[in-house]
Amino acid sequence: MKKNSNNNDSELIEKVKKGNKMAFNFLMNKYYSRVYASLFSFTKSHEDSEDLTQMTFLKVWQQITTFRGDSAFFTWVYRIAINLAKNYVSSANFKKQKINTSIEEADIEIKSFDDSELSLIHEQSLHKIRNFIGSLPESLRTAFTLREQDGLSYEEIGKITNTPIGTVRSRIYRARESILDHINQEIIKND
Amino acid sequence: MTNINEKLSALYDGELEKNEIDNVLRELENSKELKKTLSIYSLIGLSIRDKQNITHIASANLRKDNKIFSKLWLSNALTAAASILLTLFVVNYADFSRMNISTESANKIASAVNSKEAKEVVANSNEFLVDHIMNVINDPAFMDTKNTIDLRNVGYNISDKQNLGYSNGRESFKLRIENSDFGLNRIRYWRHGNKMIYLVPISGGRVVTIYGNISASKAIQIANSIKQ
C-alpha cells in the first residue's frame, strides 16, 4: 500500500543518481509536458518553451546528485525550470545562451514533442479528450478522475469506491487505454 | 499484473511494486511505442489537471495554425492563379467589347494573348509570375511603391499620397515597375474582382504592373508613357 502517489519517484531518482538513463528517461517522459506547460506561461512561445524544457531536463540529469529529497521531485524540477525561464525573460541573448548550452554535448538523449503529441495540445483535441473521458463507464471515469484530477493514491481511491486496490489499478489502466485508443483513432489519425 | 502497459500505468502513478520497476524500465528503453504511451499519459493528465495552462497553450497553437492555414490558402490560391492564367489567355474579342476597350487596342491585346507562343508560356506555367500576381492580390503594401511617376501627360494625377494611387476621377489604379521582365515580351493581364492587373513589358528589360479599375487601352497608354 502506498499513500504517496508518486512513491516510485524516489526509487527512480536513486537509480538516476547512479547513472541509470532508463530511469531518467521515464521521469523525463512523465514530467516533460508538465514542465513545458509551466514554462509556456512565461514564454508564450512553443519553440522557447520546448527549448527551455529540454534545457531543464539536461540540468536535471547533470545536477540530480544535488537533489536531497526535501521536496517532491517535480517541485525541484519546476524550480530549475523557473530559474531558466527568469533568465529567458531578463536576457535578450537567450538564443546565444541556448547555443552555449548545447544538448548535443550531453551524454543523454533529451526528449522533444513529436507531431502526434503536439496535435493533442489543441483546443479541439482537448475538447474531444475531455468529452470522451465524460463518456467513459462510471467506474472507470471515477477511478481515473480521482487519480488524475484529485491526485489520490490507489489506496485512497479503493476506500472511497469500496474497491480492492488491484481493481482500482485495473480500472485506471483501462480508462487510460480507452482514452489512448480514442486519441489514436479520432485525433492523431485525422491529422 | 501481466500486461506491460498496465505496469507502465501503475509506475506512472507511482504505485508499482519495487521489484517490478527495472523490468518496466527495460521494456520502456526498447520500445518507442511505450515511451510515446507514457508521454501521452502525461498529456492526458495535464489536459484534465491543469486546464487553464493547457488551454492557453492550445489557444496559442490555434493561432499558429491560423497562420499555417493562411499559408495553405495562399498555396491553394497560387494553384487557382495558375488556372486564371490559363483561362484569361483564351479571352476573345467579345470579352474586350464587354470591357469597353477600343477595337484597335483589343486587336493588339488579343493577338498578344491568343498567340501560340503566349499559350505555350502559360502552359509551361511561370511560377514566378504567378507569385508576383498573388503578391499584388494579397499584399496591400506590395503596390505601394515609393517612387512616384508623373502621369499627368496621360491624364492621371496622384490621388493618394499616402498609398501612392493614381486617378483621373473615373479610373484609379496603383502602379509599380520591376527591374525584371519575368521573361515577358507581351502584355499579360488578369481580372481580380472588379479590378484588373496588367503586366506590360517596357524598355530596359522592365515590366510595369498596373492594378485597378482601369481599361486595357489606358493601361497600355500609361505603360507607353513610362517607356518614353
Coordinates of C-alpha atoms in Angstrom, one line a residue:
Chain A
M1 CA 0.0 0.0 0.0
K2 CA 1.4 3.4 -0.9
K3 CA -0.2 6.6 0.2
N4 CA 2.2 8.8 -1.6
S5 CA 1.0 8.7 -5.2
N6 CA 4.5 9.4 -6.5
N7 CA 6.3 6.9 -4.3
N8 CA 8.1 5.3 -7.2
D9 CA 9.8 8.6 -8.0
S10 CA 12.3 8.3 -5.0
E11 CA 13.3 4.8 -6.2
L12 CA 13.7 6.1 -9.8
I13 CA 15.7 9.1 -8.6
E14 CA 18.1 6.9 -6.7
K15 CA 18.6 5.0 -9.9
V16 CA 19.2 8.2 -11.9
K17 CA 21.8 9.3 -9.3
K18 CA 23.7 6.0 -10.1
G19 CA 23.6 6.9 -13.8
N20 CA 20.6 4.9 -14.8
K21 CA 19.5 6.5 -18.1
M22 CA 16.3 4.3 -18.3
A23 CA 15.1 5.7 -15.0
F24 CA 15.9 9.3 -16.2
N25 CA 14.0 8.6 -19.4
F26 CA 11.0 7.5 -17.5
L27 CA 11.0 10.6 -15.3
M28 CA 11.6 12.9 -18.2
N29 CA 8.7 11.4 -20.2
K30 CA 6.5 11.6 -17.2
Y31 CA 7.1 15.2 -16.3
Y32 CA 8.1 16.7 -19.7
S33 CA 4.6 18.1 -20.6
R34 CA 4.1 19.5 -17.1
V35 CA 7.3 21.4 -17.2
Y36 CA 6.6 22.5 -20.8
A37 CA 3.1 23.8 -19.7
S38 CA 4.6 25.7 -16.8
L39 CA 7.3 27.3 -19.0
F40 CA 4.7 28.3 -21.6
S41 CA 3.1 30.7 -19.1
F42 CA 6.4 32.6 -19.1
T43 CA 7.5 32.5 -22.7
K44 CA 4.2 32.3 -24.6
S45 CA 6.2 30.6 -27.3
H46 CA 6.1 26.9 -28.2
E47 CA 9.6 26.9 -29.5
D48 CA 11.2 28.7 -26.5
S49 CA 9.1 26.6 -24.0
E50 CA 10.3 23.4 -25.6
D51 CA 13.9 24.6 -25.7
L52 CA 13.7 25.6 -22.0
T53 CA 12.1 22.3 -21.2
Q54 CA 15.0 20.4 -22.8
M55 CA 17.5 22.6 -21.0
T56 CA 15.7 21.9 -17.7
F57 CA 16.0 18.2 -18.2
L58 CA 19.6 18.5 -19.2
K59 CA 20.2 20.3 -15.9
V60 CA 18.2 17.7 -14.0
W61 CA 20.5 15.0 -15.5
Q62 CA 23.6 17.0 -14.7
Q63 CA 22.5 18.0 -11.2
I64 CA 20.5 15.1 -9.9
T65 CA 23.0 14.3 -7.2
T66 CA 22.2 17.6 -5.5
F67 CA 18.6 16.6 -5.1
R68 CA 18.2 15.7 -1.4
G69 CA 14.6 14.8 -1.5
D70 CA 13.5 17.7 0.8
S71 CA 10.7 18.5 -1.7
A72 CA 8.8 16.5 -4.2
F73 CA 10.8 15.7 -7.3
F74 CA 8.6 17.8 -9.6
T75 CA 8.9 20.8 -7.2
W76 CA 12.7 20.6 -7.6
V77 CA 12.5 20.3 -11.4
Y78 CA 10.0 23.1 -11.5
R79 CA 12.4 25.4 -9.6
I80 CA 15.2 24.6 -12.2
A81 CA 12.7 25.4 -15.0
I82 CA 11.5 28.7 -13.5
N83 CA 15.1 29.9 -12.9
L84 CA 15.8 29.2 -16.6
A85 CA 12.6 31.0 -17.5
K86 CA 13.6 34.0 -15.4
N87 CA 16.9 34.2 -17.3
Y88 CA 15.0 33.8 -20.5
V89 CA 12.7 36.8 -19.6
S90 CA 15.6 39.0 -18.5
S91 CA 18.1 38.1 -21.2
A92 CA 17.9 39.4 -24.7
N93 CA 20.6 37.0 -25.6
F94 CA 18.6 33.8 -24.8
K95 CA 19.3 32.4 -28.3
K96 CA 23.1 32.8 -27.7
Q97 CA 22.8 31.1 -24.3
K98 CA 21.0 28.2 -25.9
I99 CA 23.9 27.7 -28.2
N100 CA 26.3 27.6 -25.3
T101 CA 24.2 25.0 -23.5
S102 CA 24.1 22.5 -26.3
I103 CA 22.1 19.5 -25.6
E104 CA 24.1 17.6 -28.2
E105 CA 27.1 17.8 -25.9
A106 CA 25.3 15.9 -23.1
D107 CA 25.6 12.1 -23.0
I108 CA 21.9 11.7 -22.6
E109 CA 19.1 11.8 -25.1
I110 CA 16.7 14.6 -24.3
K111 CA 13.1 14.3 -25.4
S112 CA 11.1 16.6 -27.7
F113 CA 7.4 16.5 -28.6
D114 CA 6.6 14.7 -31.8
D115 CA 3.8 15.8 -34.1
S116 CA 1.2 13.5 -32.7
E117 CA 1.9 14.7 -29.2
L118 CA 1.7 18.3 -30.3
S119 CA -1.6 17.6 -32.1
L120 CA -3.0 16.8 -28.6
I121 CA -2.3 20.3 -27.3
H122 CA -5.1 21.9 -29.3
E123 CA -8.4 23.2 -28.2
Q124 CA -10.3 20.8 -30.4
S125 CA -8.2 17.8 -29.3
L126 CA -8.6 18.7 -25.6
H127 CA -12.3 19.1 -26.0
K128 CA -12.5 15.7 -27.6
I129 CA -10.4 14.1 -24.9
R130 CA -12.5 15.7 -22.1
N131 CA -15.7 14.7 -23.8
F132 CA -14.5 11.1 -24.2
I133 CA -13.5 10.9 -20.5
G134 CA -17.0 12.1 -19.7
S135 CA -18.4 9.2 -21.7
L136 CA -16.3 6.5 -20.0
P137 CA -18.2 3.9 -17.9
E138 CA -18.8 5.4 -14.5
S139 CA -16.5 3.0 -12.6
L140 CA -13.5 3.8 -14.9
R141 CA -14.3 7.5 -15.0
T142 CA -14.4 7.8 -11.2
A143 CA -11.2 5.9 -10.6
F144 CA -9.4 7.8 -13.3
T145 CA -10.5 11.3 -12.3
L146 CA -9.9 10.6 -8.6
R147 CA -6.4 9.7 -9.6
E148 CA -5.6 12.3 -12.3
Q149 CA -7.7 15.2 -11.2
D150 CA -7.6 14.9 -7.4
G151 CA -4.2 13.1 -7.1
L152 CA -5.4 10.4 -4.8
S153 CA -3.5 7.2 -4.3
Y154 CA -4.8 3.8 -5.3
E155 CA -5.4 3.0 -1.7
E156 CA -7.5 6.2 -1.1
I157 CA -9.5 5.6 -4.3
G158 CA -10.1 2.0 -3.1
K159 CA -11.5 3.3 0.2
I160 CA -13.8 5.8 -1.5
T161 CA -15.1 3.4 -4.1
N162 CA -15.1 0.4 -1.8
T163 CA -12.9 -1.5 -4.3
P164 CA -9.8 -3.6 -3.9
I165 CA -6.5 -1.8 -5.0
G166 CA -6.0 -4.3 -7.8
T167 CA -9.3 -3.3 -9.3
V168 CA -8.5 0.4 -8.9
R169 CA -5.3 -0.1 -10.7
S170 CA -7.0 -2.1 -13.5
R171 CA -9.8 0.5 -13.9
I172 CA -7.3 3.4 -14.2
Y173 CA -5.3 1.4 -16.7
R174 CA -8.4 0.5 -18.7
A175 CA -9.6 4.2 -18.7
R176 CA -6.1 5.2 -20.0
E177 CA -6.1 2.6 -22.7
S178 CA -9.6 3.6 -23.8
I179 CA -8.5 7.3 -24.0
L180 CA -5.4 6.3 -25.8
D181 CA -7.4 4.3 -28.4
H182 CA -9.7 7.2 -28.8
I183 CA -6.8 9.6 -29.4
N184 CA -5.2 7.2 -31.9
Q185 CA -8.5 6.7 -33.8
E186 CA -10.1 10.1 -33.6
I187 CA -7.3 12.7 -33.1
I188 CA -3.9 11.6 -34.4
K189 CA -5.4 9.6 -37.3
N190 CA -7.1 12.8 -38.6
D191 CA -4.0 15.0 -38.6
Chain B
M1 CA -0.4 -7.8 -13.4
T2 CA 1.0 -9.3 -16.6
N3 CA 0.4 -6.5 -19.2
I4 CA 3.4 -4.2 -19.6
N5 CA 1.1 -1.3 -20.4
E6 CA -0.7 -1.8 -17.1
K7 CA 2.6 -1.9 -15.3
L8 CA 3.6 1.3 -17.0
S9 CA 0.3 2.9 -16.0
A10 CA 1.0 1.9 -12.3
L11 CA 4.6 3.1 -12.5
Y12 CA 3.3 6.4 -13.9
D13 CA 1.1 6.7 -10.9
G14 CA 3.9 5.8 -8.6
E15 CA 2.2 2.6 -7.5
L16 CA 4.2 -0.2 -9.0
E17 CA 5.8 -2.8 -6.7
K18 CA 9.5 -2.0 -6.3
N19 CA 10.7 -5.3 -7.7
E20 CA 8.9 -4.7 -11.0
I21 CA 10.3 -1.3 -11.8
D22 CA 13.5 -2.5 -13.5
N23 CA 11.5 -4.8 -15.8
V24 CA 9.3 -1.9 -16.9
L25 CA 12.3 0.4 -17.4
R26 CA 14.0 -2.2 -19.6
E27 CA 10.8 -2.6 -21.7
L28 CA 10.5 1.1 -21.9
E29 CA 14.1 1.5 -23.1
N30 CA 13.5 -0.8 -26.0
S31 CA 10.1 0.4 -27.1
K32 CA 9.4 3.8 -28.7
E33 CA 5.7 2.9 -28.5
L34 CA 5.8 2.6 -24.8
K35 CA 7.7 5.9 -24.4
K36 CA 5.1 7.6 -26.5
T37 CA 2.3 6.0 -24.5
L38 CA 3.9 7.3 -21.3
S39 CA 4.2 10.8 -22.8
I40 CA 0.6 10.7 -23.9
Y41 CA -0.5 9.5 -20.4
S42 CA 1.2 12.7 -19.1
L43 CA -0.6 14.9 -21.7
I44 CA -3.9 13.3 -20.9
G45 CA -3.3 14.0 -17.2
L46 CA -2.3 17.6 -17.9
S47 CA -5.5 18.1 -20.0
I48 CA -7.7 17.5 -17.0
R49 CA -5.5 18.6 -14.2
D50 CA -4.0 21.8 -15.5
K51 CA -6.9 23.0 -17.7
Q52 CA -6.1 26.7 -17.5
N53 CA -2.5 26.4 -18.5
I54 CA -3.1 23.8 -21.2
T55 CA -5.9 25.9 -22.7
H56 CA -3.6 28.9 -23.0
I57 CA -1.1 26.7 -24.9
A58 CA -3.9 25.3 -27.1
S59 CA -5.1 28.7 -27.9
A60 CA -1.6 29.8 -28.9
N61 CA -1.3 26.7 -31.1
L62 CA -4.6 27.5 -32.7
R63 CA -3.3 31.0 -33.6
K64 CA -0.2 29.3 -35.0
D65 CA -2.5 27.1 -37.0
N66 CA -4.3 30.0 -38.4
K67 CA -1.0 31.2 -39.8
I68 CA -0.4 27.8 -41.3
F69 CA -3.9 27.8 -42.8
S70 CA -3.3 31.2 -44.4
K71 CA -0.2 29.8 -46.0
L72 CA -2.2 26.8 -47.2
W73 CA -4.8 29.2 -48.5
L74 CA -2.0 31.1 -50.3
S75 CA -0.7 27.8 -51.8
N76 CA -4.2 27.0 -53.0
A77 CA -4.6 30.5 -54.3
L78 CA -1.4 30.0 -56.3
T79 CA -2.9 27.0 -57.9
A80 CA -6.0 29.0 -58.6
A81 CA -4.0 31.8 -60.0
A82 CA -2.3 29.3 -62.4
S83 CA -5.8 28.4 -63.6
I84 CA -6.6 32.1 -64.0
L85 CA -3.6 32.4 -66.2
L86 CA -4.8 29.6 -68.5
T87 CA -8.4 30.9 -68.5
L88 CA -7.6 34.5 -69.3
F89 CA -5.4 33.7 -72.2
V90 CA -8.2 32.4 -74.3
V91 CA -10.3 35.6 -73.9
N92 CA -11.7 36.5 -77.2
Y93 CA -12.7 39.8 -78.9
A94 CA -16.2 39.7 -77.5
D95 CA -14.7 39.9 -74.0
F96 CA -12.9 43.0 -74.9
S97 CA -16.0 44.7 -76.3
R98 CA -17.7 44.0 -73.0
M99 CA -14.8 45.8 -71.2
N100 CA -15.4 48.9 -73.4
I101 CA -12.0 48.7 -75.0
S102 CA -11.4 50.2 -78.4
T103 CA -11.2 47.7 -81.3
E104 CA -7.6 48.7 -82.1
S105 CA -6.4 48.1 -78.6
A106 CA -8.4 44.9 -78.4
N107 CA -6.8 43.7 -81.6
K108 CA -3.3 44.3 -80.2
I109 CA -4.0 42.6 -76.9
A110 CA -5.9 39.7 -78.4
S111 CA -3.2 39.0 -80.8
A112 CA -0.7 39.1 -78.0
V113 CA -2.6 36.9 -75.5
N114 CA -4.0 34.4 -78.0
S115 CA -0.8 33.7 -79.8
K116 CA 0.6 30.2 -79.9
E117 CA 3.7 31.4 -78.1
A118 CA 1.8 33.0 -75.3
K119 CA -0.3 29.9 -74.7
E120 CA 2.9 27.8 -74.6
V121 CA 4.4 30.1 -72.0
V122 CA 1.2 29.8 -69.9
A123 CA 1.1 26.0 -70.5
N124 CA 4.6 25.8 -69.1
S125 CA 3.4 27.8 -66.0
N126 CA 5.6 30.6 -64.9
E127 CA 5.8 30.2 -61.2
F128 CA 7.5 33.5 -60.5
L129 CA 4.9 35.3 -62.5
V130 CA 2.1 33.7 -60.5
D131 CA 3.9 34.6 -57.3
H132 CA 4.0 38.2 -58.4
I133 CA 0.3 38.3 -59.2
M134 CA -0.5 36.7 -55.9
N135 CA 1.6 39.4 -54.1
V136 CA -0.4 42.1 -55.9
I137 CA -3.7 40.5 -54.8
N138 CA -2.8 39.5 -51.3
D139 CA -0.3 42.1 -50.0
P140 CA -1.9 45.6 -49.7
A141 CA 1.6 47.1 -49.3
F142 CA 3.0 45.4 -52.4
M143 CA 1.8 48.1 -54.8
D144 CA 2.8 51.0 -52.6
T145 CA 6.0 51.9 -54.3
K146 CA 8.0 54.8 -53.0
N147 CA 8.9 56.3 -56.4
T148 CA 6.1 58.4 -57.9
I149 CA 5.8 58.8 -61.6
D150 CA 4.4 61.8 -63.4
L151 CA 1.4 60.6 -65.4
R152 CA -0.2 63.9 -65.9
N153 CA 0.6 63.7 -69.6
V154 CA -1.8 60.8 -69.9
G155 CA -4.4 62.4 -67.7
Y156 CA -3.7 60.8 -64.3
N157 CA -2.8 62.6 -61.0
I158 CA -1.6 61.1 -57.7
S159 CA -4.8 60.6 -55.8
D160 CA -3.5 59.3 -52.6
K161 CA -0.1 60.5 -51.4
Q162 CA -0.1 58.0 -48.6
N163 CA -0.7 55.0 -50.7
L164 CA 0.5 56.4 -54.0
G165 CA -2.5 55.7 -56.0
Y166 CA -3.3 57.4 -59.4
S167 CA -6.7 58.6 -60.7
N168 CA -8.3 60.6 -63.4
G169 CA -11.6 60.9 -61.4
R170 CA -13.2 57.9 -63.0
E171 CA -10.5 55.3 -63.1
S172 CA -8.0 54.7 -60.3
F173 CA -5.0 52.3 -60.0
K174 CA -1.7 51.6 -58.4
L175 CA 1.5 51.0 -60.3
R176 CA 4.9 49.6 -59.8
I177 CA 7.9 48.9 -62.0
E178 CA 10.0 45.8 -61.8
N179 CA 13.6 45.8 -63.0
S180 CA 13.0 42.3 -64.4
D181 CA 10.8 41.5 -67.4
F182 CA 9.9 38.0 -66.0
G183 CA 10.7 36.7 -69.5
L184 CA 7.6 38.5 -70.8
N185 CA 7.6 40.0 -74.2
R186 CA 3.8 40.6 -74.4
I187 CA 1.1 42.1 -72.3
R188 CA -0.4 39.9 -69.7
Y189 CA -3.5 40.7 -67.7
W190 CA -5.8 39.2 -65.0
R191 CA -9.1 40.0 -63.6
H192 CA -9.4 40.2 -59.8
G193 CA -12.9 41.1 -58.6
N194 CA -13.8 44.4 -60.1
K195 CA -10.2 45.2 -60.8
M196 CA -7.7 44.3 -63.4
I197 CA -4.0 43.5 -63.2
Y198 CA -1.8 44.3 -66.2
L199 CA 1.8 43.4 -66.7
V200 CA 3.2 45.4 -69.5
P201 CA 6.9 44.9 -70.6
I202 CA 8.7 48.2 -71.3
S203 CA 12.1 49.3 -72.3
G204 CA 15.2 48.4 -70.3
G205 CA 14.0 44.8 -69.6
R206 CA 11.4 46.1 -67.1
V207 CA 7.8 45.3 -66.5
V208 CA 5.1 47.7 -65.3
T209 CA 2.4 46.3 -63.1
I210 CA -0.9 48.3 -63.1
Y211 CA -3.6 47.3 -60.7
G212 CA -7.0 49.0 -60.5
N213 CA -10.3 49.6 -62.2
I214 CA -8.7 50.6 -65.5
S215 CA -9.2 49.6 -69.1
A216 CA -6.6 47.7 -71.1
S217 CA -6.2 50.6 -73.6
K218 CA -5.5 53.0 -70.8
A219 CA -3.0 50.6 -69.2
I220 CA -1.1 50.3 -72.4
Q221 CA -1.2 54.1 -72.8
I222 CA 0.2 54.6 -69.3
A223 CA 2.9 52.0 -69.8
N224 CA 3.9 53.6 -73.2
S225 CA 4.2 57.0 -71.4
I226 CA 6.6 55.4 -69.0
K227 CA 8.6 54.0 -71.8
Q228 CA 9.2 57.4 -73.1

